[in-house]
XYZ file of N, CA, C and O in Angstrom:
432
model
N -106.304 230.378 48.917
C -106.647 229.159 48.323
C -107.347 228.255 49.352
O -106.998 228.617 51.246
N -108.660 228.132 49.292
C -110.061 227.826 49.659
C -109.641 225.357 49.674
O -109.106 225.018 49.119
N -109.341 225.040 51.570
C -108.938 224.283 50.592
C -110.648 222.913 51.760
O -110.952 223.264 53.072
N -110.619 222.148 51.066
C -112.468 221.442 51.989
C -112.087 220.882 51.923
O -112.418 219.876 50.796
N -111.973 220.207 53.301
C -111.869 219.014 52.659
C -112.658 218.033 54.296
O -112.787 217.826 55.423
N -114.248 218.005 52.790
C -115.088 216.636 53.938
C -114.510 215.504 54.269
O -114.396 214.841 52.688
N -115.223 214.678 54.737
C -115.582 213.341 55.075
C -116.536 212.225 54.818
O -117.419 212.773 55.423
N -115.928 212.334 54.465
C -117.867 211.595 53.773
C -117.927 209.382 53.392
O -116.355 209.450 52.517
N -118.189 208.807 54.413
C -117.967 206.864 54.083
C -118.064 207.052 52.385
O -119.508 206.700 52.110
N -117.519 206.173 52.246
C -117.375 205.742 51.075
C -118.687 204.389 50.968
O -119.166 203.891 49.625
N -118.822 203.562 51.964
C -119.891 202.393 52.249
C -120.598 203.525 53.096
O -121.592 201.850 53.713
N -122.093 204.101 53.268
C -122.982 204.510 53.393
C -123.785 204.226 54.013
O -124.335 202.781 52.315
N -123.932 203.335 54.421
C -125.909 201.611 54.537
C -126.700 202.110 53.452
O -127.507 201.694 53.425
N -127.217 203.335 54.300
C -128.501 204.474 53.694
C -128.448 204.721 53.257
O -129.813 204.862 51.804
N -127.407 205.340 52.123
C -128.181 204.851 50.329
C -127.450 204.182 50.150
O -128.276 204.088 48.345
N -127.838 203.481 50.822
C -127.736 201.771 49.552
C -129.456 201.009 49.538
O -129.430 200.215 48.656
N -130.143 201.171 50.276
C -131.181 201.041 51.568
C -132.473 202.339 50.233
O -132.116 203.089 49.282
N -133.260 201.116 49.522
C -134.668 201.014 48.956
C -135.151 202.608 50.016
O -135.671 202.244 50.796
N -135.348 203.828 50.340
C -135.910 204.583 49.834
C -135.663 205.143 51.524
O -136.352 205.799 52.639
N -134.508 204.305 51.316
C -133.402 204.700 52.829
C -133.964 203.635 54.220
O -133.534 204.329 54.917
N -134.571 202.948 53.654
C -135.291 201.905 55.317
C -135.440 200.642 54.721
O -135.471 200.026 55.183
N -135.418 200.647 53.367
C -135.945 199.127 53.143
C -134.604 198.159 52.366
O -134.559 198.824 50.720
N -134.396 197.350 52.170
C -133.266 196.312 50.542
C -134.361 195.881 50.424
O -135.322 195.479 50.200
N -133.864 194.704 49.532
C -134.472 193.931 48.281
C -135.522 192.818 48.908
O -136.697 192.744 48.266
N -135.010 192.224 48.929
C -135.238 191.425 50.187
C -136.748 191.833 51.211
O -137.619 191.157 51.444
N -136.063 193.420 52.080
C -137.477 193.933 53.130
C -139.075 193.772 52.163
O -139.933 193.308 52.110
N -138.753 193.643 50.255
C -140.069 194.737 50.305
C -140.703 193.389 48.822
O -141.992 193.448 49.236
N -139.857 192.272 48.907
C -140.219 190.475 48.307
C -140.385 190.768 49.421
O -142.059 189.688 49.317
N -139.982 190.579 51.221
C -141.340 189.903 52.029
C -142.817 190.387 51.970
O -143.162 189.508 52.256
N -142.154 191.953 51.923
C -143.048 192.795 51.873
C -144.328 192.473 51.469
O -145.953 191.911 51.831
N -143.165 192.508 49.803
C -145.029 191.701 48.181
C -145.943 190.538 48.726
O -147.234 190.563 48.761
N -144.597 189.725 49.375
C -145.460 188.337 49.308
C -146.899 188.020 50.552
O -147.699 187.480 50.684
N -146.156 188.645 51.768
C -147.795 189.930 52.388
C -149.085 190.687 52.208
O -149.706 189.683 51.864
N -148.404 190.751 50.922
C -149.172 191.873 50.354
C -150.643 190.949 49.383
O -151.590 190.650 49.416
N -149.954 190.474 48.547
C -150.101 189.015 47.740
C -150.913 188.490 48.718
O -152.690 187.823 47.875
N -150.597 187.703 49.292
C -151.208 186.449 49.798
C -152.328 187.435 51.058
O -153.690 186.865 50.059
N -152.968 188.560 51.324
C -154.181 188.950 51.995
C -154.979 189.505 50.315
O -155.685 189.586 50.711
N -154.626 189.804 49.611
C -155.219 190.053 48.308
C -155.950 188.854 47.681
O -156.672 188.155 47.614
N -155.547 188.145 47.812
C -156.105 186.602 47.218
C -156.693 185.637 48.103
O -157.616 185.730 48.017
N -156.408 186.171 50.232
C -157.261 185.782 50.991
C -158.694 186.490 51.148
O -160.429 185.972 50.613
N -158.085 188.406 50.425
C -159.901 189.120 50.153
C -160.393 188.361 49.454
O -161.393 189.011 49.184
N -160.260 188.436 47.577
C -160.461 187.429 46.774
C -161.782 186.658 46.747
O -161.717 186.101 46.168
N -161.209 185.866 48.301
C -161.871 184.134 48.399
C -162.695 185.060 48.416
O -163.901 185.686 49.344
N -163.947 183.570 49.284
C -165.163 183.413 49.306
C -165.015 183.143 50.413
O -166.440 182.270 51.157
N -163.733 183.510 50.965
C -164.232 184.186 52.770
C -165.490 184.679 53.321
O -165.240 186.021 52.177
N -166.176 184.464 54.230
C -167.146 185.508 54.648
C -166.383 186.073 55.884
O -165.343 186.258 56.823
N -165.983 187.650 55.734
C -165.238 188.693 56.449
C -166.053 189.280 56.471
O -165.744 190.515 57.308
N -167.110 189.168 58.143
C -168.105 189.622 58.504
C -167.626 189.581 59.655
O -168.106 190.723 60.092
N -167.060 188.404 60.101
C -166.770 189.014 61.199
C -165.919 189.643 61.877
O -165.144 189.272 60.662
N -164.793 190.002 63.609
C -164.116 190.454 63.492
C -162.629 189.320 63.183
O -161.665 189.470 62.797
N -162.686 188.090 64.039
C -161.896 186.793 63.734
C -161.994 186.964 62.113
O -160.028 186.513 62.005
N -162.433 186.649 61.000
C -161.704 186.053 59.585
C -161.918 187.319 59.006
O -160.095 187.348 58.675
N -161.527 188.747 59.615
C -160.742 190.422 58.813
C -159.818 189.694 59.013
O -158.558 189.849 59.030
N -159.050 189.670 59.950
C -157.975 189.361 61.731
C -157.279 188.295 60.544
O -156.094 188.135 60.181
N -157.996 187.619 60.412
C -157.332 185.771 59.475
C -157.084 186.851 58.317
O -156.017 186.483 57.565
N -157.584 187.027 57.336
C -156.941 187.803 55.974
C -156.180 188.475 56.236
O -155.800 188.798 54.911
N -156.304 189.333 56.221
C -154.986 190.218 56.639
C -154.333 189.974 57.401
O -152.795 190.714 57.317
N -153.789 188.511 58.741
C -152.477 187.995 59.541
C -151.643 188.237 58.436
O -149.748 188.427 58.632
N -150.954 187.324 56.672
C -150.711 187.340 56.270
C -149.228 189.086 55.993
O -148.806 189.254 56.164
N -150.145 190.456 55.686
C -149.666 191.772 55.773
C -148.983 191.688 56.996
O -148.358 192.483 57.230
N -150.661 191.560 57.225
C -149.368 192.395 59.121
C -148.394 191.320 59.489
O -147.174 192.598 60.320
N -148.212 190.162 59.742
C -147.387 189.378 60.696
C -146.061 189.790 59.493
O -145.064 190.065 59.640
N -146.003 190.563 58.171
C -144.861 190.721 56.424
C -144.344 192.504 56.819
O -143.389 192.185 57.466
N -145.532 192.862 57.050
C -144.821 194.461 58.304
C -144.472 194.571 59.263
O -143.346 195.543 58.923
N -145.297 193.887 60.353
C -144.134 193.419 61.948
C -142.587 192.562 61.022
O -141.971 193.608 61.476
N -141.708 192.206 60.550
C -140.755 191.658 60.020
C -140.170 192.491 59.560
O -139.099 192.741 59.228
N -140.594 194.242 58.727
C -140.164 194.831 58.276
C -140.072 196.230 58.140
O -139.522 196.890 58.270
N -140.683 195.856 59.473
C -140.443 197.666 60.106
C -139.416 198.019 60.379
O -139.136 197.506 61.327
N -138.854 199.152 60.665
C -137.343 199.961 60.894
C -137.337 200.163 62.480
O -138.623 199.965 62.926
N -136.585 199.615 63.551
C -136.736 198.897 64.594
C -135.233 200.604 65.180
O -134.083 200.181 64.324
N -135.213 201.214 65.559
C -134.097 201.568 66.492
C -132.370 200.658 66.542
O -133.482 199.860 66.564
N -131.382 201.193 66.140
C -130.016 200.093 67.098
C -129.855 198.924 65.845
O -128.912 198.629 65.649
N -131.367 198.776 65.032
C -131.511 197.904 64.129
C -131.756 197.984 62.862
O -132.214 198.925 62.508
N -131.455 197.441 61.672
C -132.005 197.661 60.572
C -133.982 196.735 60.622
O -134.405 197.995 60.088
N -134.510 196.328 60.557
C -135.841 195.812 60.851
C -135.550 194.590 62.698
O -134.628 193.838 62.520
N -137.225 194.397 62.767
C -137.556 193.739 63.296
C -136.637 191.926 62.897
O -136.947 190.271 63.631
N -136.832 191.608 61.104
C -136.158 190.997 60.936
C -134.889 190.662 61.244
O -134.491 189.393 61.991
N -134.594 192.224 61.261
C -132.469 190.857 61.269
C -132.230 191.567 62.907
O -131.627 190.688 63.442
N -133.342 191.865 64.092
C -133.325 191.783 65.599
C -133.013 190.454 66.030
O -132.848 189.535 65.844
N -135.191 189.271 64.629
C -134.770 188.259 65.641
C -133.706 187.847 65.003
O -132.989 186.104 66.071
N -132.843 187.930 63.536
C -131.559 186.580 63.439
C -130.525 187.296 63.774
O -130.385 185.766 64.762
N -130.650 188.425 64.463
C -129.346 188.441 65.616
C -128.779 188.187 66.266
O -129.158 187.740 67.184
N -130.538 187.534 67.459
C -130.720 186.666 68.545
C -130.590 185.531 68.500
O -129.796 185.012 69.760
N -131.339 185.290 67.374
C -131.179 183.766 67.567
C -129.390 182.879 67.113
O -129.097 182.302 68.023
N -129.243 184.121 66.084
C -127.488 183.651 66.005
C -126.823 184.296 67.398
O -125.542 183.104 67.693
N -127.332 184.941 68.270
C -126.371 185.165 69.813
C -126.880 183.867 70.793
O -125.318 183.540 71.026
N -127.587 183.618 70.976
C -128.137 182.508 71.553
C -127.649 181.206 71.105
O -127.970 180.245 71.581
N -127.040 181.105 69.861
C -127.473 179.287 68.542
C -125.727 179.055 68.894
O -125.387 177.848 67.900
N -125.184 180.726 68.467
C -123.680 179.607 67.806
C -122.623 180.020 69.258
O -123.125 181.182 70.376
N -121.423 179.745 68.936
C -120.369 180.034 69.939
C -119.959 180.986 69.895
O -119.717 181.721 68.807
N -119.676 181.337 71.134
C -119.599 182.402 71.294
C -117.835 183.021 71.500
O -117.090 182.507 72.913
N -117.143 183.460 71.083
C -115.388 183.522 70.789
C -115.476 185.921 71.052
O -115.915 186.057 70.334
N -114.705 185.628 72.794
C -115.005 186.849 72.790
C -113.755 187.083 72.622
O -112.342 186.524 73.114
N -112.763 187.977 71.376
C -111.117 188.718 71.451
C -110.866 189.612 72.616
O -111.743 190.983 72.140
N -109.537 190.241 73.169
C -110.453 191.209 73.781
C -108.949 191.357 73.809
O -107.704 190.590 74.324
N -107.884 192.940 74.006
C -106.534 193.254 73.835
C -106.882 194.555 74.508
O -107.120 195.441 74.469
N -106.561 194.468 76.254
C -106.569 195.003 76.441
C -104.635 195.819 76.653
O -103.755 195.464 76.165
N -105.004 197.215 77.824
C -102.888 198.028 78.168
C -102.800 197.706 78.042
O -101.323 197.422 78.485
N -103.233 196.226 79.279
C -101.917 195.712 80.287
C -102.160 193.950 80.230
O -100.746 193.457 80.664
N -102.604 193.317 78.831
C -102.528 191.962 77.570
C -101.381 192.598 76.819
O -101.982 193.337 76.202
N -99.946 191.808 76.408
C -99.647 191.845 75.120
C -99.453 190.587 74.612
O -99.244 189.782 74.814
N -100.565 190.418 73.766
C -101.003 189.261 72.382
C -100.775 187.587 73.472
O -100.599 187.746 72.930
N -102.052 188.720 74.647
C -102.696 187.770 74.696
C -102.131 186.666 75.868
O -101.930 185.717 76.949
N -101.103 187.414 76.083
C -99.565 186.742 77.595
C -99.612 187.558 78.499
O -98.757 189.090 78.064
N -99.344 187.863 79.420
C -98.986 188.829 80.372
C -98.043 189.307 81.048
O -97.462 188.266 80.869
N -97.601 190.349 81.295
C -95.793 190.858 81.444
C -95.369 191.478 83.021
O -96.610 191.093 83.874
N -94.386 190.378 83.333
C -93.545 190.788 84.732
C -93.866 191.196 84.702
O -93.143 191.798 85.888
N -92.955 191.545 83.864
C -92.534 192.819 84.157
C -92.994 194.629 84.484
O -94.206 194.523 85.066
């Protein structure tokens, strides 16, 4: 009798993402930046100088920066949110070690 005991997580995060990298919000942010850049490209702005070209491409560059995946976080937008929450919210740390039992030290 063959016994196959495979452990497959039921809530695998990467399987819930589009292309294993992006969620719907990321794609909306990227698409809005691309649409804004396309509108600026179609406008009558003189794009012959480097400053004007960077100005036209800035929405796409900014949105791409926000949704680019980085290690140990989902993307830059998530990292910025986590840093903001860390510095603005009150931090309460709960710790139960082997020497403390339910918040009270044992005197025995």
